[in-house]
PDB file of C-alpha atoms in Angstrom:
ATOM      1  CA  MET R   1      31.767  16.006  16.249  1.00 40.00           C
ATOM      2  CA  GLN R   2      31.035  19.808  14.643  1.00 42.00           C
ATOM      3  CA  LYS R   3      31.989  18.838  11.313  1.00 45.00           C
ATOM      4  CA  ASN R   4      29.123  15.924  11.482  1.00 49.00           C
ATOM      5  CA  GLY R   5      26.856  18.175  12.859  1.00 48.00           C
ATOM      6  CA  MET R   6      27.373  20.841   9.836  1.00 44.00           C
ATOM      7  CA  GLY R   7      27.101  17.855   7.311  1.00 46.00           C
ATOM      8  CA  LEU R   8      23.813  17.051   8.559  1.00 43.00           C
ATOM      9  CA  VAL R   9      22.619  20.643   8.726  1.00 42.00           C
ATOM     10  CA  ALA R  10      23.935  21.373   5.299  1.00 45.00           C
ATOM     11  CA  VAL R  11      22.053  18.205   3.994  1.00 44.00           C
ATOM     12  CA  ALA R  12      18.983  19.458   5.845  1.00 43.00           C
ATOM     13  CA  ALA R  13      19.088  22.728   4.284  1.00 44.00           C
ATOM     14  CA  THR R  14      19.600  21.148   0.728  1.00 45.00           C
ATOM     15  CA  ALA R  15      16.534  18.924   1.214  1.00 43.00           C
ATOM     16  CA  ALA R  16      14.580  21.932   2.655  1.00 45.00           C
ATOM     17  CA  LEU R  17      15.342  24.099  -0.636  1.00 46.00           C
ATOM     18  CA  LEU R  18      14.591  21.160  -3.031  1.00 45.00           C
ATOM     19  CA  VAL R  19      11.336  19.935  -1.447  1.00 44.00           C
ATOM     20  CA  GLY R  20      10.174  22.975   1.091  1.00 44.00           C
ATOM     21  CA  ALA R  21       7.972  24.757  -1.261  1.00 41.00           C
ATOM     22  CA  GLY R  22       7.395  21.857  -3.545  1.00 50.00           C
ATOM     23  CA  ASN R  23       7.690  23.384  -6.523  1.00 56.00           C
ATOM     24  CA  GLU R  24      11.080  22.701  -7.138  1.00 77.00           C
ATOM     25  CA  THR R  25      11.967  19.998  -9.666  1.00 82.00           C
ATOM     26  CA  LEU R  26      15.277  18.201 -10.077  1.00 86.00           C
ATOM     27  CA  ASP R  27      17.026  17.829 -13.478  1.00 78.00           C
ATOM     28  CA  GLY R  28      15.511  14.524 -14.028  1.00 75.00           C
ATOM     29  CA  PHE R  29      12.556  15.868 -15.899  1.00 82.00           C
ATOM     30  CA  GLU R  30      14.725  18.117 -18.297  1.00 85.00           C
ATOM     31  CA  ARG R  31      17.328  15.517 -18.740  1.00 90.00           C
ATOM     32  CA  PHE R  32      15.347  12.197 -19.291  1.00 94.00           C
ATOM     33  CA  VAL R  33      11.860  13.390 -20.041  1.00 94.00           C
ATOM     34  CA  ARG R  34      10.195  15.520 -23.301  1.00 93.00           C
ATOM     35  CA  PRO R  35       7.552  17.654 -22.699  1.00 93.00           C
ATOM     36  CA  ASP R  36       5.141  15.315 -24.154  1.00 94.00           C
ATOM     37  CA  GLY R  37       5.769  12.895 -21.462  1.00 94.00           C
ATOM     38  CA  SER R  38       8.167  10.679 -23.396  1.00 95.00           C
ATOM     39  CA  PHE R  39      11.459   9.346 -22.424  1.00 95.00           C
ATOM     40  CA  THR R  40      14.941  10.314 -23.769  1.00 92.00           C
ATOM     41  CA  PHE R  41      17.803   8.085 -23.125  1.00 93.00           C
ATOM     42  CA  SER R  42      21.624   7.810 -23.914  1.00 89.00           C
ATOM     43  CA  GLY R  43      22.416   4.410 -22.908  1.00 84.00           C
ATOM     44  CA  GLU R  44      25.795   4.220 -20.914  1.00 82.00           C
ATOM     45  CA  THR R  45      26.349   7.937 -20.539  1.00 88.00           C
ATOM     46  CA  ALA R  46      22.734   8.319 -18.995  1.00 92.00           C
ATOM     47  CA  ARG R  47      24.360   7.990 -15.664  1.00 89.00           C
ATOM     48  CA  ASP R  48      26.653  11.145 -15.912  1.00 91.00           C
ATOM     49  CA  GLY R  49      26.092  13.342 -13.258  1.00 91.00           C
ATOM     50  CA  LEU R  50      24.149  10.654 -10.982  1.00 95.00           C
ATOM     51  CA  VAL R  51      25.502   9.023  -7.844  1.00 96.00           C
ATOM     52  CA  HIS R  52      25.790   5.005  -7.087  1.00 95.00           C
ATOM     53  CA  LEU R  53      22.634   4.429  -4.529  1.00 96.00           C
ATOM     54  CA  GLY R  54      23.201   0.703  -4.302  1.00 94.00           C
ATOM     55  CA  SER R  55      23.347  -2.348  -6.149  1.00 92.00           C
ATOM     56  CA  TRP R  56      21.555  -5.934  -6.222  1.00 90.00           C
ATOM     57  CA  PHE R  57      22.934  -9.366  -7.473  1.00 90.00           C
ATOM     58  CA  VAL R  58      20.440 -11.555  -8.993  1.00 89.00           C
ATOM     59  CA  PRO R  59      22.029 -14.947  -9.600  1.00 88.00           C
ATOM     60  CA  GLU R  60      19.666 -16.488 -11.949  1.00 88.00           C
ATOM     61  CA  GLY R  61      16.349 -16.149 -14.001  1.00 87.00           C
ATOM     62  CA  GLU R  62      15.583 -13.633 -16.743  1.00 84.00           C
ATOM     63  CA  ALA R  63      16.796 -10.604 -14.636  1.00 87.00           C
ATOM     64  CA  ALA R  64      20.096 -12.462 -13.461  1.00 86.00           C
ATOM     65  CA  GLY R  65      22.989 -10.138 -13.398  1.00 90.00           C
ATOM     66  CA  PHE R  66      23.929  -7.033 -11.733  1.00 90.00           C
ATOM     67  CA  HIS R  67      21.822  -4.430 -10.810  1.00 93.00           C
ATOM     68  CA  HIS R  68      23.593  -1.004 -10.328  1.00 93.00           C
ATOM     69  CA  VAL R  69      21.062   2.025  -9.334  1.00 96.00           C
ATOM     70  CA  TYR R  70      22.264   5.402  -9.801  1.00 96.00           C
ATOM     71  CA  THR R  71      20.469   9.005  -8.470  1.00 96.00           C
ATOM     72  CA  GLN R  72      21.036  12.587  -8.146  1.00 96.00           C
ATOM     73  CA  PRO R  73      22.869  13.475  -5.119  1.00 96.00           C
ATOM     74  CA  GLU R  74      19.848  15.967  -4.351  1.00 96.00           C
ATOM     75  CA  ALA R  75      17.488  13.177  -4.567  1.00 96.00           C
ATOM     76  CA  ILE R  76      19.263  11.163  -1.799  1.00 96.00           C
ATOM     77  CA  ALA R  77      19.542  14.732   0.208  1.00 96.00           C
ATOM     78  CA  ALA R  78      16.044  15.245   0.028  1.00 95.00           C
ATOM     79  CA  PHE R  79      15.049  11.767   0.892  1.00 95.00           C
ATOM     80  CA  ARG R  80      17.288  11.685   3.890  1.00 94.00           C
ATOM     81  CA  ALA R  81      15.552  14.800   5.299  1.00 94.00           C
ATOM     82  CA  THR R  82      11.610  13.978   4.250  1.00 93.00           C
ATOM     83  CA  GLY R  83      11.760  10.172   3.785  1.00 92.00           C
ATOM     84  CA  ARG R  84      10.197  10.817   0.615  1.00 93.00           C
ATOM     85  CA  PHE R  85      11.983  11.159  -3.444  1.00 95.00           C
ATOM     86  CA  PRO R  86      11.128  14.813  -4.695  1.00 96.00           C
ATOM     87  CA  ASP R  87       9.939  15.540  -7.960  1.00 96.00           C
ATOM     88  CA  GLY R  88      11.846  14.803 -11.078  1.00 96.00           C
ATOM     89  CA  ALA R  89      14.204  12.515  -8.552  1.00 96.00           C
ATOM     90  CA  VAL R  90      15.582   9.792 -11.118  1.00 96.00           C
ATOM     91  CA  LEU R  91      16.348   6.264 -10.370  1.00 97.00           C
ATOM     92  CA  LEU R  92      18.159   4.534 -12.978  1.00 96.00           C
ATOM     93  CA  LYS R  93      18.831   0.905 -12.672  1.00 96.00           C
ATOM     94  CA  GLU R  94      21.609  -0.602 -15.246  1.00 94.00           C
ATOM     95  CA  LEU R  95      21.358  -4.316 -15.479  1.00 94.00           C
ATOM     96  CA  ARG R  96      24.709  -5.690 -16.412  1.00 91.00           C
ATOM     97  CA  GLY R  97      25.171  -9.528 -17.193  1.00 85.00           C
ATOM     98  CA  HIS R  98      27.754 -11.750 -15.478  1.00 85.00           C
ATOM     99  CA  ALA R  99      30.255 -14.172 -15.500  1.00 84.00           C
ATOM    100  CA  ARG R 100      31.991 -16.225 -13.302  1.00 86.00           C
ATOM    101  CA  ALA R 101      35.633 -17.206 -12.894  1.00 87.00           C
ATOM    102  CA  ASP R 102      38.214 -18.645 -10.375  1.00 91.00           C
ATOM    103  CA  TYR R 103      40.283 -16.086  -8.539  1.00 88.00           C
ATOM    104  CA  THR R 104      42.880 -16.361  -5.515  1.00 90.00           C
ATOM    105  CA  THR R 105      40.003 -14.569  -3.490  1.00 90.00           C
ATOM    106  CA  GLY R 106      37.558 -17.481  -4.246  1.00 92.00           C
ATOM    107  CA  GLN R 107      36.005 -19.718  -6.830  1.00 92.00           C
ATOM    108  CA  ARG R 108      33.206 -18.895  -9.383  1.00 89.00           C
ATOM    109  CA  ILE R 109      33.287 -15.415  -8.535  1.00 82.00           C
ATOM    110  CA  ALA R 110      30.997 -13.350 -10.322  1.00 81.00           C
ATOM    111  CA  SER R 111      31.822 -10.123 -12.309  1.00 77.00           C
ATOM    112  CA  ALA R 112      29.739  -7.448 -14.309  1.00 78.00           C
ATOM    113  CA  THR R 113      29.680  -8.120 -18.348  1.00 79.00           C
ATOM    114  CA  ALA R 114      28.115  -5.394 -20.603  1.00 86.00           C
ATOM    115  CA  PRO R 115      25.290  -3.736 -19.593  1.00 91.00           C
ATOM    116  CA  THR R 116      21.918  -5.528 -20.895  1.00 92.00           C
ATOM    117  CA  GLN R 117      19.312  -3.123 -20.144  1.00 94.00           C
ATOM    118  CA  TRP R 118      17.927   0.202 -18.261  1.00 95.00           C
ATOM    119  CA  PHE R 119      15.066   0.737 -16.072  1.00 96.00           C
ATOM    120  CA  LEU R 120      14.125   4.183 -15.575  1.00 96.00           C
ATOM    121  CA  MET R 121      11.743   5.776 -12.798  1.00 97.00           C
ATOM    122  CA  VAL R 122      11.398   9.407 -12.651  1.00 96.00           C
ATOM    123  CA  LYS R 123       9.574  11.121 -10.139  1.00 96.00           C
ATOM    124  CA  ASP R 124       6.436  13.261 -10.956  1.00 95.00           C
ATOM    125  CA  ALA R 125       4.755  14.439  -7.794  1.00 94.00           C
ATOM    126  CA  ARG R 126       2.675  16.727  -9.818  1.00 93.00           C
ATOM    127  CA  GLY R 127       0.962  14.432 -12.086  1.00 94.00           C
ATOM    128  CA  ARG R 128       2.118  15.971 -15.433  1.00 94.00           C
ATOM    129  CA  HIS R 129       1.230  13.067 -17.595  1.00 94.00           C
ATOM    130  CA  ALA R 130      -1.214  11.203 -15.664  1.00 87.00           C
ATOM    131  CA  GLY R 131      -3.099  10.045 -18.418  1.00 90.00           C
ATOM    132  CA  SER R 132      -0.166   8.260 -19.865  1.00 95.00           C
ATOM    133  CA  PRO R 133       0.190   4.282 -19.033  1.00 97.00           C
ATOM    134  CA  LEU R 134       3.904   5.303 -18.736  1.00 97.00           C
ATOM    135  CA  TRP R 135       3.267   7.929 -15.657  1.00 97.00           C
ATOM    136  CA  GLN R 136       1.190   6.003 -13.100  1.00 96.00           C
ATOM    137  CA  GLU R 137       1.428   6.112  -8.981  1.00 95.00           C
ATOM    138  CA  GLY R 138       3.489   9.281  -8.855  1.00 96.00           C
ATOM    139  CA  TRP R 139       6.070   8.054 -11.344  1.00 97.00           C
ATOM    140  CA  GLY R 140       7.295   7.549 -15.103  1.00 97.00           C
ATOM    141  CA  TRP R 141       8.494   4.077 -15.882  1.00 97.00           C
ATOM    142  CA  ALA R 142      10.668   3.565 -19.193  1.00 97.00           C
ATOM    143  CA  LEU R 143      12.738   0.337 -19.976  1.00 96.00           C
ATOM    144  CA  PHE R 144      15.470   0.622 -22.450  1.00 96.00           C
ATOM    145  CA  LYS R 145      17.623  -2.589 -24.030  1.00 95.00           C
ATOM    146  CA  ALA R 146      21.169  -2.319 -25.040  1.00 92.00           C
ATOM    147  CA  ASP R 147      20.368  -3.519 -28.461  1.00 92.00           C
ATOM    148  CA  ALA R 148      18.372  -0.149 -28.941  1.00 91.00           C
ATOM    149  CA  PRO R 149      18.916   2.286 -25.902  1.00 90.00           C
ATOM    150  CA  GLY R 150      17.336   5.340 -27.367  1.00 90.00           C
ATOM    151  CA  LYS R 151      14.115   3.183 -27.412  1.00 94.00           C
ATOM    152  CA  ASN R 152      11.438   2.766 -24.809  1.00 96.00           C
ATOM    153  CA  VAL R 153       9.994  -0.770 -24.796  1.00 96.00           C
ATOM    154  CA  ALA R 154       7.624  -0.194 -21.778  1.00 96.00           C
ATOM    155  CA  THR R 155       4.218  -0.029 -22.781  1.00 95.00           C
ATOM    156  CA  SER R 156       2.725   0.596 -19.712  1.00 95.00           C
ATOM    157  CA  PHE R 157       3.251   0.812 -15.968  1.00 95.00           C
ATOM    158  CA  ALA R 158       0.270  -1.913 -15.469  1.00 95.00           C
ATOM    159  CA  ALA R 159       1.975  -4.352 -18.231  1.00 95.00           C
ATOM    160  CA  ASP R 160       5.505  -4.071 -17.646  1.00 93.00           C
ATOM    161  CA  CYS R 161       6.532  -2.381 -14.127  1.00 93.00           C
ATOM    162  CA  GLN R 162       3.565  -3.237 -11.503  1.00 94.00           C
ATOM    163  CA  GLY R 163       4.151  -6.713 -11.151  1.00 93.00           C
ATOM    164  CA  CYS R 164       7.820  -6.031  -9.879  1.00 91.00           C
ATOM    165  CA  HIS R 165       7.078  -3.319  -8.200  1.00 94.00           C
ATOM    166  CA  LEU R 166       3.945  -4.211  -6.179  1.00 95.00           C
ATOM    167  CA  PRO R 167       5.345  -5.392  -3.034  1.00 95.00           C
ATOM    168  CA  ALA R 168       7.017  -2.030  -2.634  1.00 94.00           C
ATOM    169  CA  ARG R 169       4.140  -0.151  -2.942  1.00 94.00           C
ATOM    170  CA  ALA R 170       4.154   1.085   0.462  1.00 94.00           C
ATOM    171  CA  THR R 171       7.687   2.858   0.155  1.00 93.00           C
ATOM    172  CA  ASP R 172       6.544   4.656  -3.245  1.00 94.00           C
ATOM    173  CA  TRP R 173       7.020   1.675  -5.422  1.00 95.00           C
ATOM    174  CA  VAL R 174      11.003   1.589  -4.640  1.00 94.00           C
ATOM    175  CA  TYR R 175      12.669  -1.214  -2.576  1.00 92.00           C
ATOM    176  CA  LEU R 176      14.480   0.913  -0.015  1.00 92.00           C
ATOM    177  CA  ASP R 177      16.099  -1.823   1.730  1.00 87.00           C
ATOM    178  CA  GLY R 178      18.819  -2.181  -1.015  1.00 85.00           C
ATOM    179  CA  TYR R 179      19.908   1.650  -0.552  1.00 92.00           C
ATOM    180  CA  PRO R 180      21.662   2.210   2.368  1.00 89.00           C
ATOM    181  CA  ARG R 181      22.258   5.878   1.301  1.00 91.00           C
ATOM    182  CA  LEU R 182      18.901   6.726   2.147  1.00 92.00           C
ATOM    183  CA  ALA R 183      19.031   5.959   5.810  1.00 85.00           C
ATOM    184  CA  ARG R 184      18.620   8.829   7.553  1.00 74.00           C
TER     185      ARG R 184
END
């Protein structure tokens, strides 16, 4: 019991350090954002140092496949303590296609195939790039395709991101129900 209590104290202390003064920024800006507000991305290695936040499976349609979401451990600790994402928090969603096969555990089991695209959200609590169409509603928004992972193909939040994220507006544009690690 004491160990769990100490763990909660450590999480709260970490989160307080990260968001308490409001001046700290997680490494999302340095790692994923250039000074001019454009995004830099390295494909599959972009998730190095991030932890798995949760997964979704979309069985059919344009976004069919596995949606694996990653973030910084510090972003999880801060969210648990404050209920909000700190400046510089990264949400990296990797979409992978899927194939179905029969196994001893069941028929038509879906397994993940190669990545098809990555969505990237970087929290900008300070409004650094407020004039940019890709930096809206407190986040930077980017989309990278597997055939050219170094090129952001999103043109604006309004055109490319808002439609899917509008139902999550009340929760800082993030669908929280798929991420049990954020529970307090």
